[in-house]
Every structure is written in structure tokens, then in C-alpha cells.
Tab-separated table of C-alpha atoms in Angstrom:
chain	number	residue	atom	x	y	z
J	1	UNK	CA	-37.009	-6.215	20.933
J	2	UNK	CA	-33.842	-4.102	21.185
J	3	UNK	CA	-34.062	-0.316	20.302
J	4	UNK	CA	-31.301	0.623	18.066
J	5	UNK	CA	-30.642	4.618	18.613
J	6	UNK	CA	-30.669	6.718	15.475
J	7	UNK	CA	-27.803	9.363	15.956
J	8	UNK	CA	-28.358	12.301	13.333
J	9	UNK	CA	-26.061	11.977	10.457
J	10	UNK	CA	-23.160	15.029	10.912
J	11	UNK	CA	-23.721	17.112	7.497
J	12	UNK	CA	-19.755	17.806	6.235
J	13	UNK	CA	-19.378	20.616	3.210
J	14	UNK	CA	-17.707	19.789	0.321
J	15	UNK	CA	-14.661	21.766	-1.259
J	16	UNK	CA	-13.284	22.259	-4.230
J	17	UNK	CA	-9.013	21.634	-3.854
J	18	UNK	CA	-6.931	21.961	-6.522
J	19	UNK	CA	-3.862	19.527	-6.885
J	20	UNK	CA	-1.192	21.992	-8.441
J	21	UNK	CA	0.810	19.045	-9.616
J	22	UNK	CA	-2.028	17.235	-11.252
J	23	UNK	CA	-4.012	14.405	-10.381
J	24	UNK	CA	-3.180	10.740	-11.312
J	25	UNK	CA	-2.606	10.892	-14.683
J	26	UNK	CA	-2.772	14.401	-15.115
J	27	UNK	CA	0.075	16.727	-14.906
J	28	UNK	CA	-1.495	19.764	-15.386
J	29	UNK	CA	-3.513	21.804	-12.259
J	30	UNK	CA	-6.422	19.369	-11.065
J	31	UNK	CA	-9.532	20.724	-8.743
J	32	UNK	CA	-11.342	17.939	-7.562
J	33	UNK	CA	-13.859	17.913	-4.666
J	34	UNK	CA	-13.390	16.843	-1.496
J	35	UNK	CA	-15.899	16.050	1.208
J	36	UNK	CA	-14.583	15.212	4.545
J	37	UNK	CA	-16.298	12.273	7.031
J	38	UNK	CA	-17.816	14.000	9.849
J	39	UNK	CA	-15.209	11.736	12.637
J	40	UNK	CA	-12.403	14.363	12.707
J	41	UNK	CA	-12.075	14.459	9.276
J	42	UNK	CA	-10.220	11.178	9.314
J	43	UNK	CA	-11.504	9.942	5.786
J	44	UNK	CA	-11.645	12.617	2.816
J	45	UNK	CA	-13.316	11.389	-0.517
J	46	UNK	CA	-12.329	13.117	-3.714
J	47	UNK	CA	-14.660	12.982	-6.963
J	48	UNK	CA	-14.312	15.032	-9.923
J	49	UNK	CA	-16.240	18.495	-10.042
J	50	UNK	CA	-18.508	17.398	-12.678
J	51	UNK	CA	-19.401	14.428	-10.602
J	52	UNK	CA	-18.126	12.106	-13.636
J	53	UNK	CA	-15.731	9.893	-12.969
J	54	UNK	CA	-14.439	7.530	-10.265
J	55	UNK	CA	-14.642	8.883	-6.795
J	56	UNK	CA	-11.002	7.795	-4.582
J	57	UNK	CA	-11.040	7.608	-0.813
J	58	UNK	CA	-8.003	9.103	1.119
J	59	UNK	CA	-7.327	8.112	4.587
J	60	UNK	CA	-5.496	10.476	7.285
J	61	UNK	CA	-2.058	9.513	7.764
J	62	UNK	CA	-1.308	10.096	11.322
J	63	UNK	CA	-4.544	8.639	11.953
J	64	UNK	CA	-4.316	5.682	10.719
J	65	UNK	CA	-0.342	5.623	11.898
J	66	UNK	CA	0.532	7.470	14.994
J	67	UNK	CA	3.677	8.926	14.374
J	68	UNK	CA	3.713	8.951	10.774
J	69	UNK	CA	6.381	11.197	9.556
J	70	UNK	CA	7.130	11.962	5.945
J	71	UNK	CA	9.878	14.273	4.932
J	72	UNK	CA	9.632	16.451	2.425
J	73	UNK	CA	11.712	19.266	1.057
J	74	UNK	CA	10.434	22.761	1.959
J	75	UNK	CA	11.024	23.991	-1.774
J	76	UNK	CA	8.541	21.110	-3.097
J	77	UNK	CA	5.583	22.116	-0.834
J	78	UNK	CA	6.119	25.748	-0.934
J	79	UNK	CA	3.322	25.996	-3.430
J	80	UNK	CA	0.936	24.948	-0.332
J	81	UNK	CA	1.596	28.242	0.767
J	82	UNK	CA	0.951	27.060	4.265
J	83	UNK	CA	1.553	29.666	7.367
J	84	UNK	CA	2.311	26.054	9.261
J	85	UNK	CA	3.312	22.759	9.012
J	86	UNK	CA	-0.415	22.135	11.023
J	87	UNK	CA	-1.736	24.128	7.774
J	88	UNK	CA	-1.052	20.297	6.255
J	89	UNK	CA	-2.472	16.814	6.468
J	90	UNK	CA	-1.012	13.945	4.660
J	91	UNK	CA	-3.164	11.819	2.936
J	92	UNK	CA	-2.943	7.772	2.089
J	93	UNK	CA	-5.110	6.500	-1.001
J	94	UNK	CA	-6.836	4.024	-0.229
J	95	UNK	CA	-7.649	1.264	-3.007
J	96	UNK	CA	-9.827	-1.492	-3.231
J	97	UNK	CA	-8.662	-5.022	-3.757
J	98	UNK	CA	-10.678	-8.254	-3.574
J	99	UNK	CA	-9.084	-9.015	0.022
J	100	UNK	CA	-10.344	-5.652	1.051
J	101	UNK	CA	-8.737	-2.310	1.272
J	102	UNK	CA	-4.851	-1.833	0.207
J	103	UNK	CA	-3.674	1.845	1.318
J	104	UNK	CA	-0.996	3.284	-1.173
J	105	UNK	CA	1.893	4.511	0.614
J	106	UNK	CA	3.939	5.214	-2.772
J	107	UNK	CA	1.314	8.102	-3.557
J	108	UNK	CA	0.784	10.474	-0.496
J	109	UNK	CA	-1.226	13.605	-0.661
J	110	UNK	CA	-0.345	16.927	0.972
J	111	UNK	CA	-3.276	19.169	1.549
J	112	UNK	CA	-3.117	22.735	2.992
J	113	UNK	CA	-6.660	22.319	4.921
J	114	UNK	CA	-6.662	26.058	5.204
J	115	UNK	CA	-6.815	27.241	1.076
J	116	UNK	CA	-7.480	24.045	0.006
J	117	UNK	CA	-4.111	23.365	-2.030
J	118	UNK	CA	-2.648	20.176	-2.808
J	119	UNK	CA	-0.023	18.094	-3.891
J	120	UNK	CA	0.191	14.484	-5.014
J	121	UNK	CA	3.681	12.823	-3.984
J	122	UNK	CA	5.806	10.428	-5.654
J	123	UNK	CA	8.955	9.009	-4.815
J	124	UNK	CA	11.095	11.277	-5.874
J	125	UNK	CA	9.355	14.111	-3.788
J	126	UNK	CA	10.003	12.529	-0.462
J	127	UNK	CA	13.397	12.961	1.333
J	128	UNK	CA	14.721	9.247	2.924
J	129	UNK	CA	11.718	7.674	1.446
J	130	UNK	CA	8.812	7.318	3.630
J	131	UNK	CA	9.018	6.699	7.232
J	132	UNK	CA	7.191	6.314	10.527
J	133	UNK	CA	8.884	7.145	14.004
């Protein structure tokens, strides 16, 4: 009989961030809450406060693409109010389809990991369209 080792499940804390652009849909100031996988905090989940509603997954971007570069202008994520540009993650949706997972490059995510803004990206925020060096 094989012994399978039990490691102890890594507690992460949940956080409220508030999207100043919206959230899907909404165009007004969104919080939603946020609890980060323990591994690096590769994988961040977002469900509404009141715990109704559908709960997305967002995947790091560098993570799951080394040297994944998106440009954006300085004026659109001066809202962050970020002291640096490591202040910031970029975050991928990720969706599910019935082949599996589909990750949503036309939607990126900007969070300030440090006051726990954020911003939701379309096209028209991103300088030269998305891109990966």
C-alpha cells in the first residue's frame, strides 16, 4: 500500500479590491473579493462581497507567459496610485469552455497588490495592443 503524504493546506486571506473602472458590466466603482492561491499567488479568485454571484478565476500574466509585456499609458493607471510598476500584477481571466479553460487576453486586469486597487482593461486602454517579448 503506498502512503500518500498529506501536506497542510497554506491558509491565504482574502481582500476586498475595488475595480475603479467597474467590473464586467458595471461601470461604476466595483469591490469584489479576492483570495489569492497559496503557490506565489499565481491564481487570484474574485467573488462578489456578498458571496452572491458567480465567482471568476484570474491567472498571473507573467506566470503563465514569461515575458508578458502589456503597455499601458501612465495617465490610465494613475488611479492605481502605485509607488512602482512592481506595485502591479496583470491579471488574465480565465473562462471555462467545454474543451477546458480559454484565458481572455482582450480583458486584462491591473491590480496594485499593495492598496488593493484595480483596473479592468479593454482595448482601447492598451498602447500597440497586447504583446509578449
Amino acid at each position: 500500500m503506498d502512503v500518500i503524504e498529506k501536506r497542510p493546506a497554506v491558509k491565504t486571506r482574502s481582500y476586498r479590491v475595488v475595480f475603479l473602472n467597474g467590473f464586467l458590466a458595471s461601470r461604476q466603482p466595483t469591490a469584489m473579493l479576492a483570495t489569492p492561491r497559496a503557490e506565489g499567488h499565481v491564481i487570484l479568485k474574485l467573488s462578489p462581497p456578498n458571496g452572491q454571484g458567480e465567482t471568476l478565476t484570474l491567472v498571473d500574466a507573467a506566470s503563465l507567459f514569461p515575458g508578458y509585456a502589456l503597455r499601458v499609458p501612465r495617465w490610465r493607471i494613475k488611479a492605481l496610485q502605485a509607488q512602482s510598476a512592481a506595485d502591479i500584477r496583470v491579471y488574465i481571466p480565465l473562462c471555462k469552455t467545454p474543451t477546458g479553460l480559454q484565458a481572455q487576453f482582450h480583458s486584462p486586469m491591473l491590480v496594485n497588490e499593495v492598496n488593493h486597487r484595480a483596473l479592468q482593461l479593454d482595448d482601447s486602454s492598451i498602447e500597440g495592443g497586447l504583446c509578449r517579448h
